[in-house]
Amino acid sequence: MNEAINNVYEHSVNDAQGNKVSLSQYQGKVLLIVNTASQCGFTPQYKELEALHQTYHDKGLVILAFPCNQFGGQEPAADSDIQQFCEINFGVSFPVMSKILVNGPEAAPLFSYLKDQARGVLNTRAIKWNFTKFLINKQGQVIARYAPKTKPTSMSNAIAALL
């Protein structure tokens, strides 16, 4: 039997090189977790995410991007190519993790947890598209879920309040 998961820090994920990373290393930080894609209409949000990273990283914000190919096949590349794309096109310096699934029976446990903690429109559990964002407080609790169309910079006040 699995013990109940009480916060985001109890999860592990894979980095872009396939190494297991425990989110417990981010305890005491505010997290912004985003499912991303390189060929999406929302891909320019990487620039705003990087701006948030530059503004708040030293104050305790960690942005974690999780590429996903479940929405229109908009992230077909390999992890190494995704890393290069993000760095070259948007100057991304926050962690872009290994490609994952966010919906369905094979969804990453982290995203299953996030969806359970913060439902979408009409109380739906499923993630509808790329660039859905989850804001996590310093205790590892999910505070808010933001729609793909929500611009990252519009979240500045909510992030600052948690820092």
Rosetta silent file (secondary structure, phi, psi, omega in degrees, C-alpha in Angstrom):
SEQUENCE: MNEAINNVYEHSVNDAQGNKVSLSQYQGKVLLIVNTASQCGFTPQYKELEALHQTYHDKGLVILAFPCNQFGGQEPAADSDIQQFCEINFGVSFPVMSKILVNGPEAAPLFSYLKDQARGVLNTRAIKWNFTKFLINKQGQVIARYAPKTKPTSMSNAIAALL
SCORE:     score description
SCORE:     0.000 S_00000001
   1 L     0.000  138.046  176.530    0.000    0.000    0.000 S_00000001
   2 L   -83.150  135.490  173.597    1.213    3.508   -0.802 S_00000001
   3 L   -73.666  153.282 -179.833    1.286    5.949    2.042 S_00000001
   4 L   -62.764  136.985  175.522   -0.585    9.166    1.448 S_00000001
   5 L   -87.516  127.956 -175.355    1.474   11.854   -0.250 S_00000001
   6 L  -103.653  -15.678  179.470    1.224   15.073    1.727 S_00000001
   7 L  -162.381  169.594 -177.312    3.206   17.492   -0.402 S_00000001
   8 H   -62.979  -31.848 -175.200    5.118   17.980   -3.628 S_00000001
   9 H   -65.291  -13.655 -179.736    8.473   17.415   -1.913 S_00000001
  10 H   -82.984   -1.064 -178.823    7.681   13.702   -1.489 S_00000001
  11 L   -97.595  155.280  170.787    7.934   13.175   -5.278 S_00000001
  12 E  -124.163  148.472  179.731   10.913   12.343   -7.459 S_00000001
  13 E  -136.242  175.093  175.930   11.242   13.137  -11.164 S_00000001
  14 E  -105.999  137.486  174.351   13.883   12.691  -13.853 S_00000001
  15 L   -79.012  179.616 -174.789   16.066   15.520  -15.054 S_00000001
  16 L   -63.962  -19.916  177.944   16.820   15.963  -18.758 S_00000001
  17 L   -91.844    0.957  179.280   19.741   13.533  -18.493 S_00000001
  18 L    87.823    7.045  178.662   17.481   10.843  -17.002 S_00000001
  19 L   -82.197  139.315  178.331   18.837   11.173  -13.457 S_00000001
  20 E   -71.406  131.811 -178.764   16.361   10.791  -10.596 S_00000001
  21 E  -125.372  123.247  175.865   15.831   14.066   -8.741 S_00000001
  22 E   -83.359  129.676  178.007   14.045   14.277   -5.412 S_00000001
  23 H   -71.040   -7.129  176.705   11.881   17.376   -5.125 S_00000001
  24 H   -61.961  -22.017  177.842   12.768   17.372   -1.414 S_00000001
  25 H   -65.044  -15.088 -179.247   15.855   19.387   -2.431 S_00000001
  26 H  -101.006    9.690  179.004   13.470   22.317   -2.998 S_00000001
  27 L   -54.130  137.629 -179.373   11.929   22.269    0.492 S_00000001
  28 L    85.370   -1.031  177.702   11.392   25.796    1.734 S_00000001
  29 L  -105.850  158.457  170.354   11.222   27.163   -1.816 S_00000001
  30 E   -91.119  131.604 -178.869    8.210   28.325   -3.809 S_00000001
  31 E  -112.029  143.434  168.807    7.770   26.172   -6.912 S_00000001
  32 E  -122.251  111.519 -176.487    6.127   26.928  -10.228 S_00000001
  33 E  -106.814  127.696 -172.857    5.626   23.650  -12.109 S_00000001
  34 E  -133.927  132.947  169.259    4.676   23.895  -15.792 S_00000001
  35 E   -88.458  130.424 -169.861    4.024   21.326  -18.528 S_00000001
  36 E  -124.632  169.105  174.224    5.635   22.714  -21.663 S_00000001
  37 L  -156.629  145.006 -174.811    6.053   22.110  -25.400 S_00000001
  38 L   -82.992  -18.817 -175.384    8.394   23.578  -28.006 S_00000001
  39 L  -117.378   31.783 -176.512    5.937   23.777  -30.915 S_00000001
  40 L  -103.316  153.586  174.991    2.912   25.256  -29.118 S_00000001
  41 L   -61.606  -21.927  179.017    1.304   28.651  -29.584 S_00000001
  42 L   -91.797   -0.011 -177.675    2.077   29.250  -25.900 S_00000001
  43 L   -54.079  -34.070  176.688    5.793   28.402  -26.291 S_00000001
  44 L   -59.093  -12.707  175.661    6.752   32.126  -26.110 S_00000001
  45 H   -62.854  -19.724  174.483    5.733   31.889  -22.427 S_00000001
  46 H   -53.346  -38.253 -179.288    9.214   30.440  -21.880 S_00000001
  47 H   -63.417  -43.390  178.659   10.446   34.048  -22.149 S_00000001
  48 H   -69.905  -36.355  176.266    8.078   35.206  -19.381 S_00000001
  49 H   -62.434  -40.833  177.467    8.929   32.171  -17.255 S_00000001
  50 H   -64.479  -37.566  177.277   12.608   33.078  -17.591 S_00000001
  51 H   -62.846  -42.143  176.179   11.769   36.676  -16.572 S_00000001
  52 H   -62.836  -41.970  178.455   10.053   35.351  -13.422 S_00000001
  53 H   -58.939  -47.454 -179.689   13.076   33.152  -12.784 S_00000001
  54 H   -62.899  -37.915 -177.660   15.436   36.113  -13.104 S_00000001
  55 H   -74.234  -41.235 -168.063   13.283   38.274  -10.822 S_00000001
  56 H  -115.087   -6.395 -176.671   12.498   35.791   -8.052 S_00000001
  57 H   -57.831  -45.822 -178.874   15.047   32.976   -8.095 S_00000001
  58 H   -67.715  -15.982  178.302   17.326   34.655   -5.551 S_00000001
  59 H   -94.451   -5.626  174.879   14.281   35.198   -3.309 S_00000001
  60 L   119.076   12.638  176.093   13.385   31.481   -3.352 S_00000001
  61 E   -90.596  135.098  172.348   11.376   30.708   -6.519 S_00000001
  62 E  -123.435  123.342  175.625   12.179   27.554   -8.478 S_00000001
  63 E  -100.117  130.283  177.333   10.545   27.040  -11.872 S_00000001
  64 E  -122.514  118.946  178.444   10.431   23.460  -13.136 S_00000001
  65 E   -99.322  137.002  178.776    9.407   22.821  -16.745 S_00000001
  66 E  -123.952   98.239  177.634    8.176   19.392  -17.787 S_00000001
  67 E   -58.913  142.729 -178.186    8.025   18.898  -21.573 S_00000001
  68 E  -145.461  137.193 -178.013    5.037   16.839  -22.692 S_00000001
  69 L  -106.994   19.527 -175.264    4.022   15.532  -26.118 S_00000001
  70 L   -84.029   -7.346 -174.811    0.391   14.695  -25.236 S_00000001
  71 L  -118.509   98.587  178.080   -1.185   17.807  -26.764 S_00000001
  72 L    67.428   16.662 -179.828   -1.151   17.901  -30.533 S_00000001
  73 L    59.364   35.746 -172.313    2.260   16.204  -30.688 S_00000001
  74 L   -89.288    6.535  174.806    3.856   19.590  -30.013 S_00000001
  75 L  -137.534   65.424 -175.752    6.918   18.236  -28.174 S_00000001
  76 L   -80.132  -14.161 -172.131    8.289   15.471  -30.434 S_00000001
  77 L   -72.552  163.806  173.824   11.981   16.151  -29.787 S_00000001
  78 L   -76.425  159.175 -177.433   14.382   14.256  -27.543 S_00000001
  79 H   -53.166  -44.363 -177.955   15.264   15.696  -24.130 S_00000001
  80 H   -63.560  -37.258  178.541   18.690   16.962  -25.266 S_00000001
  81 H   -69.946  -35.999  177.755   17.126   18.777  -28.239 S_00000001
  82 H   -63.177  -44.429  178.787   14.459   20.325  -25.998 S_00000001
  83 H   -57.238  -48.387 -178.438   17.179   21.657  -23.680 S_00000001
  84 H   -62.623  -44.354  179.228   19.047   23.204  -26.585 S_00000001
  85 H   -57.447  -47.460 -177.367   15.854   24.724  -28.035 S_00000001
  86 H   -64.589  -40.705 -179.337   14.933   26.353  -24.699 S_00000001
  87 H   -69.928  -47.244 -176.107   18.408   27.773  -24.144 S_00000001
  88 H   -69.112  -45.747 -172.821   18.956   29.067  -27.682 S_00000001
  89 H   -85.139  -28.031 -174.440   15.482   30.488  -28.338 S_00000001
  90 H  -131.166    2.078  179.161   14.460   31.754  -24.904 S_00000001
  91 L    62.979   28.113 -175.719   17.612   31.858  -22.767 S_00000001
  92 L   -62.827  126.840  177.708   16.022   29.446  -20.302 S_00000001
  93 L  -121.275    0.555  174.085   18.224   28.937  -17.262 S_00000001
  94 L   -88.301  162.790 -176.256   15.699   27.215  -14.968 S_00000001
  95 L   -65.787  128.295  169.688   15.478   23.399  -14.950 S_00000001
  96 E  -109.739  114.219 -171.990   13.755   21.761  -17.912 S_00000001
  97 L   -83.676 -175.373  177.577   13.195   18.179  -16.839 S_00000001
  98 L   -69.269  148.741  179.870   12.795   14.951  -18.802 S_00000001
  99 L   -60.832  138.922 -176.662    9.762   14.623  -21.060 S_00000001
 100 E  -138.132  176.224  169.088    6.747   13.126  -19.259 S_00000001
 101 L  -105.801  139.098 -178.971    3.062   12.293  -19.536 S_00000001
 102 L  -110.653  -15.114  179.567    0.655   14.480  -17.563 S_00000001
 103 L  -127.323  161.572  174.837   -2.645   12.708  -18.328 S_00000001
 104 L    87.464  178.903 -175.294   -3.859    9.138  -18.515 S_00000001
 105 L   -66.261  -21.674  179.504   -2.922    5.953  -16.665 S_00000001
 106 L   -98.327   12.394 -179.447    0.797    6.463  -17.372 S_00000001
 107 L   -59.572  144.447  176.373    0.839   10.064  -16.098 S_00000001
 108 L   -57.441  135.342 -179.999    3.797   10.997  -13.931 S_00000001
 109 H   -53.301  -35.153  177.865    2.846   10.582  -10.240 S_00000001
 110 H   -58.583  -46.535 -177.861    3.787   14.222   -9.617 S_00000001
 111 H   -72.422  -30.607  173.225    1.206   15.436  -12.120 S_00000001
 112 H   -61.312  -43.436  178.307   -1.436   13.028  -10.806 S_00000001
 113 H   -63.137  -48.015 -179.166   -0.863   14.582   -7.391 S_00000001
 114 H   -58.060  -43.983 -178.381   -0.967   18.157   -8.742 S_00000001
 115 H   -67.036  -33.092  176.308   -4.239   17.484  -10.572 S_00000001
 116 H   -68.621  -35.548 -176.104   -5.776   15.972   -7.431 S_00000001
 117 H   -79.731  -31.025 -177.094   -4.790   19.012   -5.385 S_00000001
 118 L  -139.090  104.426 -178.853   -5.906   21.704   -7.840 S_00000001
 119 L   -79.118  160.347  179.253   -8.728   20.964  -10.251 S_00000001
 120 L   -90.465 -161.794  179.388   -9.275   22.817  -13.494 S_00000001
 121 H   -57.082  140.852 -179.126  -12.304   24.565  -14.945 S_00000001
 122 H    57.655   28.670  177.032  -15.588   22.855  -14.003 S_00000001
 123 H    63.103   25.103  178.619  -13.640   20.849  -11.406 S_00000001
 124 L   -74.652  148.746 -179.879  -11.948   18.786  -14.098 S_00000001
 125 L   -90.496  -39.966 -173.713   -8.878   16.821  -13.167 S_00000001
 126 L   -63.090  147.045  171.469   -7.261   16.469  -16.598 S_00000001
 127 L   -81.623  131.266 -173.429   -4.766   18.961  -17.917 S_00000001
 128 L   -87.453  -27.844 -175.686   -6.266   20.460  -21.063 S_00000001
 129 L  -164.598  174.073  175.775   -3.165   21.789  -22.848 S_00000001
 130 L   -59.720  152.794  175.300    0.504   22.772  -22.694 S_00000001
 131 L    68.887   30.889  164.810    1.622   25.454  -20.238 S_00000001
 132 L   -75.457  136.828 -172.958   -0.767   24.609  -17.420 S_00000001
 133 E  -121.762  140.914  177.666    0.925   25.998  -14.325 S_00000001
 134 E  -123.051  126.201  178.831    0.860   24.922  -10.668 S_00000001
 135 E  -101.041  127.927 -173.760    2.033   27.259   -7.900 S_00000001
 136 E  -119.834  133.396  179.960    3.392   25.533   -4.791 S_00000001
 137 L   -81.408  178.955 -175.733    4.079   27.203   -1.428 S_00000001
 138 L   -65.829  -16.750  178.311    7.179   26.717    0.764 S_00000001
 139 L   -91.973    0.959  178.391    5.452   23.857    2.591 S_00000001
 140 L    84.975   13.247  179.656    4.974   21.941   -0.668 S_00000001
 141 L   -93.260  140.314  177.858    1.218   22.541   -0.870 S_00000001
 142 E   -74.223  120.971 -178.036   -0.465   23.338   -4.194 S_00000001
 143 E   -95.070  -39.045 -175.511   -1.825   26.891   -3.925 S_00000001
 144 E  -156.445  154.510  172.788   -3.187   27.487   -7.423 S_00000001
 145 E  -120.033  131.707 -177.915   -3.595   26.059  -10.897 S_00000001
 146 E  -116.971  140.355 -179.483   -3.332   28.441  -13.837 S_00000001
 147 L   -68.582  157.820  178.325   -4.679   27.910  -17.342 S_00000001
 148 L   -54.023  -36.662 -176.872   -2.353   27.692  -20.351 S_00000001
 149 L   -75.863  -12.881  178.442   -3.444   31.146  -21.535 S_00000001
 150 L   -67.229  120.688 -179.679   -2.496   32.745  -18.187 S_00000001
 151 L   -71.213  132.915 -179.367    0.643   34.773  -18.806 S_00000001
 152 H   -53.773  -39.662 -177.825    3.394   33.892  -16.331 S_00000001
 153 H   -65.865  -21.830  178.024    4.131   37.549  -15.553 S_00000001
 154 H   -72.107   -9.502  179.958    0.514   38.009  -14.420 S_00000001
 155 H   -93.352    2.013 -175.303    1.359   35.619  -11.571 S_00000001
 156 H   -54.028  -47.082 -178.521    4.024   37.907  -10.094 S_00000001
 157 H   -62.871  -41.713  179.266    1.914   39.153   -7.173 S_00000001
 158 H   -63.910  -40.828  178.741    0.865   35.629   -6.169 S_00000001
 159 H   -65.979  -47.893 -179.478    4.491   34.467   -6.317 S_00000001
 160 H   -59.675  -37.446 -179.467    5.786   37.470   -4.373 S_00000001
 161 H   -64.220  -32.061 -179.291    3.143   36.916   -1.672 S_00000001
 162 H   -82.018  -22.964 -179.142    4.416   33.359   -1.112 S_00000001
 163 L   -77.677    0.000    0.000    8.076   34.377   -0.983 S_00000001
